[in-house]
């Protein structure tokens, strides 16, 4: 069985689209086995986006991803 990490980005959370997004995945036949609501820290962002470190957009990406749950 394959597993996939799905991140719902801060702007979608702020616009209350979490349920809509989950419904799309379920409608496509995916089974949601776990959910976790969290705020991404700068440390976690640097680990998750390690291949982007040093790119011109990196700081803005981290700022966006750590801005809200």
CSV table of C-alpha atoms in Angstrom, one decimal:
chain,number,residue,atom,x,y,z
A,1,UNK,CA,0.0,0.0,0.0
A,2,UNK,CA,1.3,3.4,-0.9
A,3,UNK,CA,1.0,6.4,1.3
A,4,UNK,CA,1.1,10.1,0.4
A,5,UNK,CA,1.6,13.2,2.5
A,6,UNK,CA,-0.8,16.0,1.6
A,7,UNK,CA,-0.2,19.5,2.9
A,8,UNK,CA,-3.2,21.9,2.9
A,9,UNK,CA,-1.5,25.3,2.6
A,10,UNK,CA,-2.2,28.2,4.9
A,11,UNK,CA,-4.3,30.2,2.5
A,12,UNK,CA,-6.7,27.3,2.0
A,13,UNK,CA,-7.0,26.8,5.8
A,14,UNK,CA,-7.8,30.5,6.3
A,15,UNK,CA,-10.5,30.3,3.6
A,16,UNK,CA,-12.0,27.2,5.3
A,17,UNK,CA,-11.5,24.9,2.4
A,18,UNK,CA,-10.2,21.9,4.4
A,19,UNK,CA,-13.4,19.9,4.1
A,20,UNK,CA,-13.7,20.7,0.4
A,21,UNK,CA,-10.2,19.5,-0.3
A,22,UNK,CA,-10.7,16.3,1.7
A,23,UNK,CA,-13.9,15.6,-0.2
A,24,UNK,CA,-12.0,15.8,-3.5
A,25,UNK,CA,-9.5,13.2,-2.3
A,26,UNK,CA,-12.2,10.9,-1.0
A,27,UNK,CA,-14.2,11.4,-4.2
A,28,UNK,CA,-11.2,10.3,-6.2
A,29,UNK,CA,-11.1,7.0,-4.2
A,30,UNK,CA,-8.3,7.9,-1.7
A,31,UNK,CA,-8.7,6.7,1.9
A,32,UNK,CA,-7.7,9.2,4.5
A,33,UNK,CA,-6.0,7.3,7.3
A,34,UNK,CA,-4.7,10.2,9.5
A,35,UNK,CA,-5.1,13.9,9.9
A,36,UNK,CA,-3.0,16.3,11.9
A,37,UNK,CA,-3.5,20.0,12.1
A,38,UNK,CA,-0.3,21.9,12.9
A,39,UNK,CA,1.6,25.1,12.3
A,40,UNK,CA,4.7,24.5,10.3
A,41,UNK,CA,7.8,25.7,12.1
A,42,UNK,CA,10.8,27.2,10.3
A,43,UNK,CA,12.8,24.1,11.3
A,44,UNK,CA,10.3,21.8,9.8
A,45,UNK,CA,10.0,24.0,6.7
A,46,UNK,CA,13.8,23.9,6.2
A,47,UNK,CA,13.7,20.1,6.4
A,48,UNK,CA,10.7,19.7,4.1
A,49,UNK,CA,11.9,22.2,1.5
A,50,UNK,CA,15.6,21.4,1.8
A,51,UNK,CA,16.1,21.2,-2.0
A,52,UNK,CA,14.9,24.8,-2.3
A,53,UNK,CA,17.4,26.3,0.2
A,54,UNK,CA,19.3,29.1,-1.5
A,55,UNK,CA,16.8,29.6,-4.2
A,56,UNK,CA,15.5,33.2,-4.6
A,57,UNK,CA,11.9,32.3,-3.5
A,58,UNK,CA,12.9,30.2,-0.5
A,59,UNK,CA,12.5,32.8,2.2
A,60,UNK,CA,9.0,33.8,0.9
A,61,UNK,CA,8.0,30.1,0.7
A,62,UNK,CA,9.0,29.5,4.4
A,63,UNK,CA,7.3,32.8,5.4
A,64,UNK,CA,4.1,31.7,3.7
A,65,UNK,CA,4.1,28.1,4.9
A,66,UNK,CA,4.7,29.2,8.5
A,67,UNK,CA,2.1,32.0,8.5
A,68,UNK,CA,-0.9,29.9,9.6
A,69,UNK,CA,-2.0,26.3,10.3
